[in-house]
Amino acid sequence: MTRGGSPASRSRGVSRGHDRRGFLRLAARAGAGAVGVGLLGGLAGCSPGAAKARVVVLGGGFGGATAARYLRRWDPGIEVVLVERNERFTSCPMSNLVIGGHRRLDQLQYGYGGLSALGVDVRHDEATAVYPHQHLVRLASGGSLSYDRLVVSPGVDFVVDDVPGCEAGLEVGRILHAWKAGPQTTALRERLEAMPDGGVFVLSIPPAPYRCPPGPYERVCQVADYFRRAKPDSRIVVVDANPEIVSKGALFQGAWETLYPGMIDYRPGQPVTRIDGDAMLLEAGGEIVRGDVINVIPPQRAGEIARRAGLTSSADGRWCGVEWRTLESLAVPDVHVLGDATESAVGMPKSGHMANAQAKVCAAAIIAAVNGHPPDPDPVMTNTCFSFVSAEEVIHVSSVHRWDASSFEFAPVTGAGGLSPERYPAGAEHAWSWARNIWADMLG
Amino acid sequence: MQQTKIGLGLLALLVLGSLLALLLTRSGDGPLAMGDGAGRPGAVPVEKTLAASCAACHGADGRTVGMEVPSLAGMPEVELAERLRALAAGDQAGRLMHQLVKGYTDEELEAIARVFAAAEEGAEDGAAATRSEAEGGQ
């Protein structure tokens, strides 16, 4: 990217900003190149020390916060604006432990002060529209932001109209999703506490791809762990739209049979077809399943702003295709998409760790572009994921992802990564170390 | 005469600059061209991005804030490179690390060891932030 106009000198107004950008683009297309644009920037009053580019990041989760932090760490000459609707970050990883009763939600919450201290302009606001041709984001507060590069990391939204009764049940709160860590997580914990012993907890798992592949099965473990300690006559029914456990299958199965024998009724290949929140039941595989506490994890798609920005390029219209070595959108130039909202590459999970890895590759690619260099042609991404099968014991899966020139895909490296051979008792400390380090890595 | 020379010089500079710009940067709205960004000023050095892929677990710049995962910052380069290579070769048992290092080449592991050896030991600058608000962090 050679558009060297300083954001300080650039008008923030819609029309003037557009005109100037148009001017720069014309100049670039006329072959003026880096030197020419540099001169234009000088003529426009580019003061020394002003930012060389402005990157706007939408979403302060694992992807967006990491991108904002690494852009500033690696190139302080870039102005970074982070737009995040929540005042505090709440971690989805580890939030199943709130449901199991081992942590409070506020122990998984952090402010954005570390990013502000690094010079990230954190705006607690919401993007309502993206105008790619104008390189402009409109904000719910009424203002707008111009950008040289946009990073969209919106996480997932729920598809609630696939199954009759889903939307109504969630809306009145008779059923819970608890799939975005927050009030729903605490509410699910409270309902399990209020449920009498001998009750039934029903969990519905959506078809893959969804956020956090092992998450639903870890949740089953955490609820079972709580029941074993507090309500041993209670039962768990799991209706899974997928033909088998999506992640760490044998390890979860082993934990269920050994630690919670007879408690878990797992029904694979049974997508939920109807939900009745008033009657507290759902229908799956032609059978009616009644529950005292019903947890429906709805099917998912990229966060709404991704759709509005025209980024959802997958065949089903739900996910954002990206060039994996830069995370640049396949649909809209100068826009990068991170995390769960991406159309996952082969073997790539929708996880916080993966989003963190993608964000660093994206930050390096943007910095290269801003400084007039091609991106790294062979970046590496890793994933590590721990699941708590009880209060202390964990299992893990890991993988390494790279560009494979023969298949033309960003794929897991053969021979690298893998599962833990079994659950291990000291794993809780490892998992917490991971959590503390990745939160620090993204938020400072 | 003098002015013409300066003018010609400037023109040559502009032309050269434009050519360089065309070579090095994206033009139009197509996807980014791939190339080797290593060692160029302004680009993030490849060894730094490689090392950053370790940071999620081992802390930014290899300074861990979780007790069970070792800090890598300040480890002697030769020793760290040797341990990483041994893990990758299966000569050293590991719980998880041996799975991840197999995704990197020996040269990459050596580059990673170089970065962490050069990083200073001690707590990461913003480590206080990793205590949640409930624990009295920021």
Coordinates of C-alpha atoms in Angstrom, one line a residue:
Chain A
M1 CA 0.0 0.0 0.0
T2 CA 1.6 3.2 -1.1
R3 CA -1.1 5.6 -0.3
G4 CA 1.0 7.7 2.0
G5 CA -1.5 10.4 3.1
S6 CA -1.3 10.9 6.8
P7 CA -4.6 10.3 8.6
A8 CA -3.8 13.5 10.6
S9 CA -3.9 15.5 7.4
R10 CA -6.7 13.5 5.9
S11 CA -10.2 14.9 6.4
R12 CA -12.4 12.7 8.5
G13 CA -15.4 14.1 6.7
V14 CA -17.1 11.7 4.3
S15 CA -17.0 13.7 1.2
R16 CA -13.5 15.2 1.5
G17 CA -12.0 12.0 2.7
H18 CA -13.4 10.3 -0.3
D19 CA -12.1 12.9 -2.7
R20 CA -8.6 12.8 -1.3
R21 CA -8.6 9.0 -1.4
G22 CA -9.8 9.1 -5.0
F23 CA -7.1 11.5 -5.8
L24 CA -4.4 9.2 -4.3
R25 CA -5.8 6.2 -6.1
L26 CA -5.8 8.1 -9.4
A27 CA -2.2 9.1 -8.7
A28 CA -1.2 5.6 -7.9
R29 CA -2.9 4.2 -11.0
A30 CA -1.2 6.8 -13.1
G31 CA 2.0 5.1 -12.0
A32 CA 3.2 7.8 -9.7
G33 CA 4.2 5.1 -7.3
A34 CA 5.7 5.4 -3.9
V35 CA 7.8 8.5 -4.5
G36 CA 5.0 10.3 -6.3
V37 CA 2.5 9.6 -3.5
G38 CA 5.2 10.5 -0.9
L39 CA 5.5 13.9 -2.6
L40 CA 1.8 14.4 -2.7
G41 CA 1.7 13.5 1.0
G42 CA 4.3 16.2 1.6
L43 CA 2.3 18.7 -0.4
A44 CA -0.7 17.9 1.6
G45 CA 1.1 18.9 4.7
C46 CA 2.2 15.5 6.0
S47 CA 4.0 16.4 9.3
P48 CA 6.9 14.3 10.4
G49 CA 5.9 11.6 12.9
A50 CA 2.3 11.4 11.7
A51 CA 0.9 7.9 11.2
K52 CA 1.8 6.3 7.9
A53 CA -1.6 4.5 7.7
R54 CA -4.7 3.9 9.7
V55 CA -6.0 0.4 10.5
V56 CA -9.5 0.1 11.9
V57 CA -10.2 -3.2 13.7
L58 CA -13.8 -4.3 14.3
G59 CA -14.1 -6.5 17.3
G60 CA -11.9 -6.9 20.4
G61 CA -11.9 -10.6 20.9
F62 CA -9.0 -13.1 20.4
G63 CA -8.6 -12.0 16.7
G64 CA -9.2 -8.3 16.8
A65 CA -7.4 -7.5 20.1
T66 CA -4.3 -9.5 19.0
A67 CA -4.2 -7.8 15.7
A68 CA -4.5 -4.4 17.3
R69 CA -1.7 -5.2 19.8
Y70 CA 0.7 -6.7 17.3
L71 CA 0.2 -3.9 14.7
R72 CA 1.3 -1.4 17.4
R73 CA 4.1 -3.6 18.7
W74 CA 5.6 -4.3 15.3
D75 CA 5.0 -0.9 13.7
P76 CA 4.2 2.0 16.0
G77 CA 4.0 4.2 13.0
I78 CA 0.6 2.8 12.2
E79 CA -2.5 4.3 13.8
V80 CA -4.8 1.6 15.1
V81 CA -8.4 2.2 16.1
L82 CA -10.2 -0.7 17.8
V83 CA -14.0 -0.7 17.8
E84 CA -15.5 -2.9 20.4
R85 CA -19.0 -2.7 21.8
N86 CA -18.2 -4.1 25.3
E87 CA -16.3 -2.3 28.0
R88 CA -14.7 -5.5 29.1
F89 CA -13.5 -8.6 27.3
T90 CA -15.0 -11.9 28.5
S91 CA -13.2 -15.1 27.6
C92 CA -15.2 -17.9 26.1
P93 CA -12.4 -20.3 26.7
M94 CA -12.6 -21.4 30.4
S95 CA -16.2 -20.3 30.6
N96 CA -17.5 -23.8 30.8
L97 CA -15.8 -23.8 34.2
V98 CA -18.3 -21.2 35.3
I99 CA -21.1 -23.6 34.3
G100 CA -19.3 -26.3 36.3
G101 CA -19.1 -24.0 39.3
H102 CA -15.3 -23.8 39.5
R103 CA -14.9 -20.1 38.5
R104 CA -16.9 -16.9 38.5
L105 CA -17.5 -15.1 35.2
D106 CA -15.7 -12.0 36.5
Q107 CA -12.5 -14.1 36.8
L108 CA -12.6 -14.3 33.0
Q109 CA -13.0 -10.6 32.3
Y110 CA -10.4 -8.0 31.4
G111 CA -10.3 -4.4 30.4
Y112 CA -8.8 -2.9 27.3
G113 CA -6.4 -0.6 29.3
G114 CA -3.3 -2.6 28.1
L115 CA -4.1 -1.8 24.5
S116 CA -4.8 1.8 25.2
A117 CA -1.5 2.1 26.9
L118 CA 0.1 0.8 23.8
G119 CA -1.5 3.6 21.8
V120 CA -4.4 1.7 20.4
D121 CA -7.4 4.1 20.1
V122 CA -10.1 1.9 21.8
R123 CA -13.6 3.0 21.0
H124 CA -16.5 1.4 22.8
D125 CA -18.9 1.6 19.9
E126 CA -20.4 -0.6 17.2
A127 CA -19.8 -0.6 13.5
T128 CA -23.1 -0.5 11.6
A129 CA -22.0 -0.3 8.0
V130 CA -18.8 -0.6 5.9
Y131 CA -18.4 1.3 2.7
P132 CA -15.5 -0.5 1.0
H133 CA -15.2 2.0 -2.0
Q134 CA -15.0 4.9 0.4
H135 CA -12.8 3.0 2.9
L136 CA -15.2 4.1 5.5
V137 CA -16.9 2.5 8.6
R138 CA -20.1 4.0 10.0
L139 CA -20.5 3.8 13.8
A140 CA -23.6 3.3 15.9
S141 CA -22.7 6.5 17.8
G142 CA -23.2 8.4 14.6
G143 CA -19.6 9.1 13.7
S144 CA -17.5 7.4 11.0
L145 CA -14.0 6.2 10.6
S146 CA -11.9 6.2 7.5
Y147 CA -9.3 3.4 7.0
D148 CA -6.4 2.3 4.8
R149 CA -6.9 -1.3 6.0
L150 CA -9.9 -2.7 7.8
V151 CA -9.7 -5.8 10.0
V152 CA -13.0 -7.5 10.7
S153 CA -13.1 -9.9 13.6
P154 CA -16.7 -10.1 14.6
G155 CA -17.0 -13.6 15.9
V156 CA -20.2 -15.5 15.2
D157 CA -23.9 -14.7 15.2
F158 CA -26.6 -17.3 15.7
V159 CA -28.9 -18.6 13.0
V160 CA -32.2 -18.8 14.9
D161 CA -34.6 -19.3 12.1
D162 CA -33.4 -22.7 11.0
V163 CA -35.4 -24.5 13.7
P164 CA -39.0 -23.6 14.6
G165 CA -39.3 -22.3 18.2
C166 CA -35.6 -21.5 18.5
E167 CA -35.8 -17.7 18.2
A168 CA -38.9 -17.5 20.5
G169 CA -37.4 -19.8 23.1
L170 CA -34.1 -17.8 23.2
E171 CA -35.9 -14.5 23.2
V172 CA -38.0 -15.1 26.3
G173 CA -35.1 -16.9 27.9
R174 CA -36.8 -20.3 28.5
I175 CA -33.9 -21.9 26.7
L176 CA -30.3 -20.7 26.8
H177 CA -27.4 -20.7 24.4
A178 CA -24.6 -19.7 26.7
W179 CA -22.3 -19.8 23.7
K180 CA -21.1 -16.3 24.0
A181 CA -19.5 -15.9 27.4
G182 CA -21.6 -13.4 29.4
P183 CA -24.9 -13.2 31.2
Q184 CA -26.1 -16.4 29.5
T185 CA -23.2 -18.3 31.0
T186 CA -24.1 -17.1 34.5
A187 CA -27.8 -17.8 33.8
L188 CA -27.1 -21.4 32.8
R189 CA -25.1 -21.9 36.0
E190 CA -28.0 -20.5 38.1
R191 CA -30.6 -22.8 36.4
L192 CA -28.4 -25.9 37.0
E193 CA -28.1 -24.8 40.7
A194 CA -31.9 -24.3 40.9
M195 CA -32.7 -27.6 39.3
P196 CA -33.8 -30.3 41.7
D197 CA -31.8 -33.6 41.9
G198 CA -33.2 -36.1 39.5
G199 CA -33.7 -33.5 36.8
V200 CA -32.7 -33.6 33.2
F201 CA -30.2 -31.2 31.4
V202 CA -30.6 -31.2 27.6
L203 CA -27.9 -30.0 25.3
S204 CA -28.4 -29.5 21.6
I205 CA -25.2 -29.3 19.4
P206 CA -25.4 -27.6 16.0
P207 CA -23.9 -28.9 12.8
A208 CA -20.2 -28.1 12.3
P209 CA -18.7 -25.6 11.6
Y210 CA -19.4 -23.8 14.8
R211 CA -17.3 -21.9 17.3
C212 CA -15.1 -24.1 19.5
P213 CA -15.5 -27.7 18.2
P214 CA -14.8 -29.5 21.6
G215 CA -16.7 -26.9 23.6
P216 CA -20.1 -28.6 23.8
Y217 CA -18.5 -31.9 24.9
E218 CA -16.4 -30.1 27.5
R219 CA -19.7 -28.5 28.7
V220 CA -21.2 -32.0 29.1
C221 CA -18.2 -32.9 31.3
Q222 CA -18.6 -29.8 33.4
V223 CA -22.3 -30.3 34.0
A224 CA -21.7 -34.0 34.7
D225 CA -19.0 -33.1 37.2
Y226 CA -21.4 -30.7 39.0
F227 CA -24.2 -33.3 39.0
R228 CA -21.8 -36.0 40.4
R229 CA -20.9 -33.8 43.3
A230 CA -24.3 -32.1 44.0
K231 CA -27.1 -33.9 42.2
P232 CA -26.1 -37.5 41.5
D233 CA -29.6 -38.7 40.4
S234 CA -29.7 -36.2 37.5
R235 CA -29.2 -37.0 33.9
I236 CA -27.8 -35.4 30.7
V237 CA -29.3 -35.8 27.3
V238 CA -27.1 -34.7 24.3
V239 CA -28.7 -34.4 20.9
D240 CA -25.9 -33.8 18.4
A241 CA -26.6 -32.8 14.7
N242 CA -23.2 -34.3 13.9
P243 CA -22.6 -38.0 13.1
E244 CA -20.1 -38.3 15.9
I245 CA -18.2 -36.2 18.5
V246 CA -16.7 -33.4 16.5
S247 CA -13.4 -33.1 18.4
K248 CA -11.3 -35.3 20.8
G249 CA -14.0 -38.0 20.4
A250 CA -12.3 -41.0 22.0
L251 CA -11.0 -38.9 24.8
F252 CA -14.4 -37.4 25.7
Q253 CA -16.1 -40.8 25.3
G254 CA -13.5 -42.3 27.7
A255 CA -14.0 -39.6 30.2
W256 CA -17.8 -39.9 30.1
E257 CA -17.7 -43.7 30.6
T258 CA -15.1 -43.6 33.4
L259 CA -15.9 -40.5 35.3
Y260 CA -19.7 -40.2 34.8
P261 CA -21.0 -43.8 34.2
G262 CA -24.7 -44.0 33.3
M263 CA -25.3 -40.2 33.5
I264 CA -24.9 -39.2 29.9
D265 CA -27.3 -40.2 27.1
Y266 CA -25.4 -39.2 23.9
R267 CA -27.4 -39.2 20.7
P268 CA -25.3 -38.5 17.6
G269 CA -26.8 -37.7 14.2
Q270 CA -29.9 -36.1 15.7
P271 CA -30.3 -32.5 14.6
V272 CA -33.0 -30.7 16.6
T273 CA -36.0 -30.0 14.4
R274 CA -38.4 -28.2 16.8
I275 CA -38.1 -26.3 20.1
D276 CA -40.9 -25.5 22.5
G277 CA -39.7 -23.3 25.2
D278 CA -43.1 -23.0 26.9
A279 CA -43.4 -26.8 27.2
M280 CA -39.6 -27.1 27.9
L281 CA -39.0 -29.7 25.3
L282 CA -37.4 -30.2 21.9
E283 CA -37.7 -32.7 19.1
A284 CA -34.7 -34.5 17.6
G285 CA -34.4 -37.6 15.6
G286 CA -38.2 -37.9 15.7
E287 CA -38.3 -38.1 19.5
I288 CA -39.5 -35.6 22.0
V289 CA -36.9 -34.8 24.6
R290 CA -38.0 -33.0 27.8
G291 CA -35.6 -31.1 30.0
D292 CA -35.6 -29.1 33.2
V293 CA -32.8 -27.0 31.9
I294 CA -32.5 -26.8 28.1
N295 CA -29.3 -25.5 26.4
V296 CA -29.5 -25.1 22.6
I297 CA -26.3 -24.0 20.9
P298 CA -27.8 -22.6 17.6
P299 CA -26.2 -23.0 14.2
Q300 CA -23.8 -20.1 13.5
R301 CA -22.6 -17.7 10.8
A302 CA -20.1 -14.8 10.7
G303 CA -21.0 -11.8 12.8
E304 CA -23.6 -9.5 11.2
I305 CA -21.2 -6.7 10.2
A306 CA -19.3 -9.2 8.0
R307 CA -22.5 -9.8 6.0
R308 CA -23.3 -6.1 5.8
A309 CA -19.7 -5.4 4.5
G310 CA -20.2 -8.0 1.8
L311 CA -17.5 -10.3 3.1
T312 CA -19.6 -13.5 3.4
S313 CA -18.3 -15.3 0.3
S314 CA -18.8 -19.0 1.2
A315 CA -21.3 -21.1 -0.8
D316 CA -23.8 -21.1 2.1
G317 CA -23.4 -17.3 2.5
R318 CA -22.4 -17.7 6.2
W319 CA -18.6 -17.4 6.3
C320 CA -15.9 -15.1 5.0
G321 CA -13.4 -16.5 2.6
V322 CA -9.8 -15.2 3.0
E323 CA -6.4 -15.6 1.4
W324 CA -4.8 -17.5 4.3
R325 CA -1.3 -16.0 4.0
T326 CA -2.6 -12.5 4.6
L327 CA -6.1 -13.0 5.9
E328 CA -7.3 -10.6 3.2
S329 CA -10.9 -11.0 2.2
L330 CA -11.5 -12.8 -1.1
A331 CA -14.5 -10.5 -1.6
V332 CA -13.5 -7.0 -0.6
P333 CA -10.0 -5.5 -1.1
D334 CA -8.1 -3.9 1.8
V335 CA -10.3 -5.7 4.3
H336 CA -9.0 -8.6 6.4
V337 CA -11.2 -11.1 8.3
L338 CA -10.1 -13.0 11.4
G339 CA -11.2 -15.8 13.6
D340 CA -14.5 -17.6 13.8
A341 CA -16.1 -15.5 11.0
T342 CA -13.7 -17.0 8.4
E343 CA -14.6 -19.8 6.1
S344 CA -12.3 -22.3 7.9
A345 CA -9.4 -23.8 6.0
V346 CA -9.2 -27.6 5.9
G347 CA -8.6 -29.0 9.4
M348 CA -8.7 -25.5 11.0
P349 CA -10.9 -25.1 14.1
K350 CA -12.8 -22.0 15.0
S351 CA -10.9 -21.3 18.2
G352 CA -9.5 -18.4 20.2
H353 CA -6.0 -19.7 19.8
M354 CA -6.4 -20.0 16.0
A355 CA -7.8 -16.4 15.8
N356 CA -4.7 -15.2 17.8
A357 CA -2.4 -16.9 15.3
Q358 CA -4.3 -15.6 12.3
A359 CA -4.1 -12.0 13.8
K360 CA -0.3 -12.1 13.9
V361 CA 0.0 -13.3 10.3
C362 CA -2.5 -10.6 9.3
A363 CA -0.7 -7.9 11.3
A364 CA 2.6 -8.8 9.6
A365 CA 1.0 -8.8 6.2
I366 CA -0.6 -5.4 6.8
I367 CA 2.7 -3.9 8.0
A368 CA 4.5 -5.3 5.0
A369 CA 1.9 -3.8 2.7
V370 CA 1.9 -0.4 4.4
N371 CA 5.7 -0.3 4.1
G372 CA 5.6 -1.3 0.5
H373 CA 6.7 -4.9 0.8
P374 CA 5.1 -8.2 -0.2
P375 CA 3.9 -10.4 2.7
D376 CA 5.7 -13.5 4.1
P377 CA 4.8 -16.3 1.6
D378 CA 5.1 -19.0 4.2
P379 CA 3.6 -18.0 7.5
V380 CA 3.0 -20.5 10.3
M381 CA -0.1 -20.8 12.6
T382 CA -0.6 -23.0 15.5
N383 CA -3.5 -24.2 17.6
T384 CA -3.6 -25.5 21.1
C385 CA -6.8 -26.4 22.9
F386 CA -7.3 -27.8 26.3
S387 CA -10.7 -29.2 27.5
F388 CA -11.5 -29.8 31.2
V389 CA -13.1 -33.2 31.5
S390 CA -13.5 -32.7 35.3
A391 CA -12.3 -30.0 37.7
E392 CA -8.7 -31.0 37.5
E393 CA -8.2 -33.3 34.5
V394 CA -7.7 -32.0 31.0
I395 CA -7.2 -33.4 27.5
H396 CA -5.7 -31.4 24.6
V397 CA -5.4 -31.2 20.8
S398 CA -2.8 -29.3 18.9
S399 CA -2.0 -28.5 15.3
V400 CA 0.3 -26.5 13.0
H401 CA -1.0 -25.0 9.9
R402 CA 0.9 -23.8 6.8
W403 CA 0.5 -23.1 3.1
D404 CA 0.7 -26.3 1.1
A405 CA 1.7 -25.5 -2.5
S406 CA 0.7 -28.9 -3.8
S407 CA -2.9 -28.8 -2.6
F408 CA -3.0 -25.0 -2.8
E409 CA -4.5 -25.0 0.7
F410 CA -3.6 -23.7 4.1
A411 CA -3.5 -27.1 5.8
P412 CA -2.4 -28.9 8.9
V413 CA 1.2 -30.1 8.7
T414 CA 1.3 -33.9 8.4
G415 CA 3.1 -35.4 11.3
A416 CA 2.8 -32.4 13.5
G417 CA 0.2 -31.8 16.2
G418 CA -2.1 -34.4 17.8
L419 CA -4.1 -35.3 20.8
S420 CA -3.0 -35.9 24.4
P421 CA -2.7 -39.7 24.7
E422 CA -5.0 -39.6 27.7
R423 CA -6.5 -37.1 30.2
Y424 CA -3.9 -35.9 32.7
P425 CA -4.4 -34.7 36.2
A426 CA -1.9 -31.9 36.3
G427 CA -3.3 -30.5 33.1
A428 CA -5.5 -27.9 34.8
E429 CA -2.4 -25.8 35.7
H430 CA -1.2 -26.1 32.1
A431 CA -4.5 -25.0 30.8
W432 CA -4.6 -22.0 33.1
S433 CA -1.1 -21.1 32.1
W434 CA -2.2 -21.1 28.5
A435 CA -5.2 -18.9 29.3
R436 CA -3.2 -16.4 31.3
N437 CA -0.6 -16.2 28.6
I438 CA -2.9 -15.8 25.6
W439 CA -5.0 -13.2 27.5
A440 CA -1.8 -11.3 28.1
D441 CA -0.7 -11.8 24.5
M442 CA -3.8 -10.2 23.1
L443 CA -4.6 -7.5 25.7
G444 CA -1.2 -6.6 27.2
Chain B
M1 CA 22.2 23.8 -17.2
Q2 CA 22.6 23.0 -13.5
Q3 CA 18.8 23.2 -13.1
T4 CA 18.3 20.8 -16.0
K5 CA 20.6 18.3 -14.5
I6 CA 18.8 18.5 -11.2
G7 CA 15.5 18.2 -13.1
L8 CA 16.8 15.2 -15.0
G9 CA 18.0 13.7 -11.7
L10 CA 14.7 14.2 -10.1
L11 CA 12.9 12.7 -13.1
A12 CA 15.2 9.7 -13.0
L13 CA 14.5 9.4 -9.3
L14 CA 10.7 9.5 -9.9
V15 CA 10.9 7.0 -12.7
L16 CA 13.1 4.7 -10.6
G17 CA 10.8 5.2 -7.6
S18 CA 7.7 4.4 -9.7
L19 CA 9.4 1.2 -11.1
L20 CA 10.4 0.2 -7.6
A21 CA 6.9 0.9 -6.3
L22 CA 5.4 -1.2 -9.1
L23 CA 7.8 -4.0 -8.2
L24 CA 7.3 -3.9 -4.5
T25 CA 3.8 -3.0 -3.9
R26 CA 0.3 -4.1 -4.9
S27 CA -1.2 -2.2 -7.7
G28 CA -4.9 -1.9 -8.3
D29 CA -7.3 -4.0 -6.2
G30 CA -6.1 -7.5 -6.8
P31 CA -4.9 -9.8 -4.0
L32 CA -1.5 -9.1 -2.5
A33 CA 1.4 -10.5 -4.4
M34 CA 3.5 -13.0 -2.5
G35 CA 7.1 -12.6 -2.0
D36 CA 9.9 -12.8 0.6
G37 CA 9.6 -10.0 3.1
A38 CA 12.6 -11.2 5.1
G39 CA 15.2 -8.7 6.0
R40 CA 13.6 -5.7 4.4
P41 CA 13.3 -2.6 6.5
G42 CA 9.6 -1.9 7.4
A43 CA 8.6 -5.5 7.1
V44 CA 8.3 -7.7 10.2
P45 CA 11.3 -10.1 10.1
V46 CA 10.2 -13.6 9.6
E47 CA 12.0 -14.9 12.7
K48 CA 9.9 -12.5 14.7
T49 CA 6.6 -13.7 13.3
L50 CA 7.7 -17.3 13.8
A51 CA 8.5 -16.6 17.5
A52 CA 5.2 -14.8 17.8
S53 CA 3.5 -18.1 17.0
C54 CA 4.9 -19.3 20.4
A55 CA 3.7 -16.3 22.3
A56 CA 0.1 -17.5 22.8
C57 CA 1.4 -20.1 25.3
H58 CA 4.8 -18.8 26.3
G59 CA 3.9 -15.1 26.6
A60 CA 4.7 -12.2 24.3
D61 CA 8.5 -12.1 23.7
G62 CA 8.7 -15.4 25.6
R63 CA 8.0 -14.0 29.0
T64 CA 5.4 -16.2 30.5
V65 CA 2.8 -15.1 33.1
G66 CA 1.5 -18.7 33.7
M67 CA 3.7 -20.8 36.0
E68 CA 3.4 -24.1 34.2
V69 CA 4.6 -23.0 30.8
P70 CA 8.3 -22.1 30.8
S71 CA 9.6 -18.6 29.9
L72 CA 11.8 -18.7 26.8
A73 CA 13.1 -15.1 27.1
G74 CA 16.8 -15.0 27.8
M75 CA 17.4 -18.7 27.3
P76 CA 20.8 -19.4 25.8
E77 CA 20.4 -19.8 22.0
V78 CA 22.3 -23.0 21.6
E79 CA 20.6 -24.7 24.4
L80 CA 17.1 -23.7 23.3
A81 CA 17.7 -24.6 19.7
E82 CA 19.1 -28.0 20.8
R83 CA 16.0 -28.7 23.0
L84 CA 13.6 -27.7 20.2
R85 CA 15.4 -29.9 17.7
A86 CA 15.5 -32.8 20.2
L87 CA 11.7 -32.5 20.8
A88 CA 11.1 -32.4 17.0
A89 CA 13.3 -35.4 16.4
G90 CA 11.5 -37.4 19.1
D91 CA 14.7 -37.6 21.2
Q92 CA 13.0 -35.8 24.1
A93 CA 9.6 -36.6 25.5
G94 CA 7.1 -33.9 25.9
R95 CA 3.5 -33.5 26.8
L96 CA 2.5 -31.2 24.0
M97 CA 5.5 -29.3 22.7
H98 CA 6.9 -32.2 20.8
Q99 CA 3.7 -32.1 18.7
L100 CA 4.0 -28.5 17.7
V101 CA 7.8 -28.3 17.0
K102 CA 7.3 -30.9 14.3
G103 CA 5.5 -28.3 12.2
Y104 CA 8.7 -26.2 11.9
T105 CA 11.9 -26.8 10.0
D106 CA 15.2 -27.0 11.9
E107 CA 16.2 -23.6 10.4
E108 CA 13.0 -22.1 11.7
L109 CA 13.5 -23.6 15.2
E110 CA 17.0 -22.1 15.2
A111 CA 15.6 -18.7 14.2
I112 CA 13.1 -18.9 17.0
A113 CA 15.8 -19.7 19.5
R114 CA 17.7 -16.7 18.3
V115 CA 14.8 -14.4 18.9
F116 CA 14.1 -15.6 22.4
A117 CA 17.8 -15.6 23.4
A118 CA 17.9 -12.0 22.5
A119 CA 14.8 -11.1 24.5
E120 CA 15.3 -9.9 28.0
E121 CA 14.1 -12.0 30.9
G122 CA 11.6 -10.6 33.3
A123 CA 7.9 -9.9 33.4
E124 CA 6.1 -8.7 30.3
D125 CA 5.4 -5.0 30.4
G126 CA 1.7 -5.3 30.7
A127 CA 1.7 -8.5 32.9
A128 CA -0.5 -6.8 35.5
A129 CA -3.3 -6.8 33.0
T130 CA -3.4 -10.5 33.0
R131 CA -4.9 -10.6 36.4
S132 CA -8.6 -10.4 35.9
E133 CA -10.6 -7.6 37.3
A134 CA -11.9 -9.9 40.0
E135 CA -8.4 -10.6 41.1
G136 CA -7.6 -7.0 41.4
G137 CA -6.0 -6.5 38.0
Q138 CA -6.7 -3.5 35.9

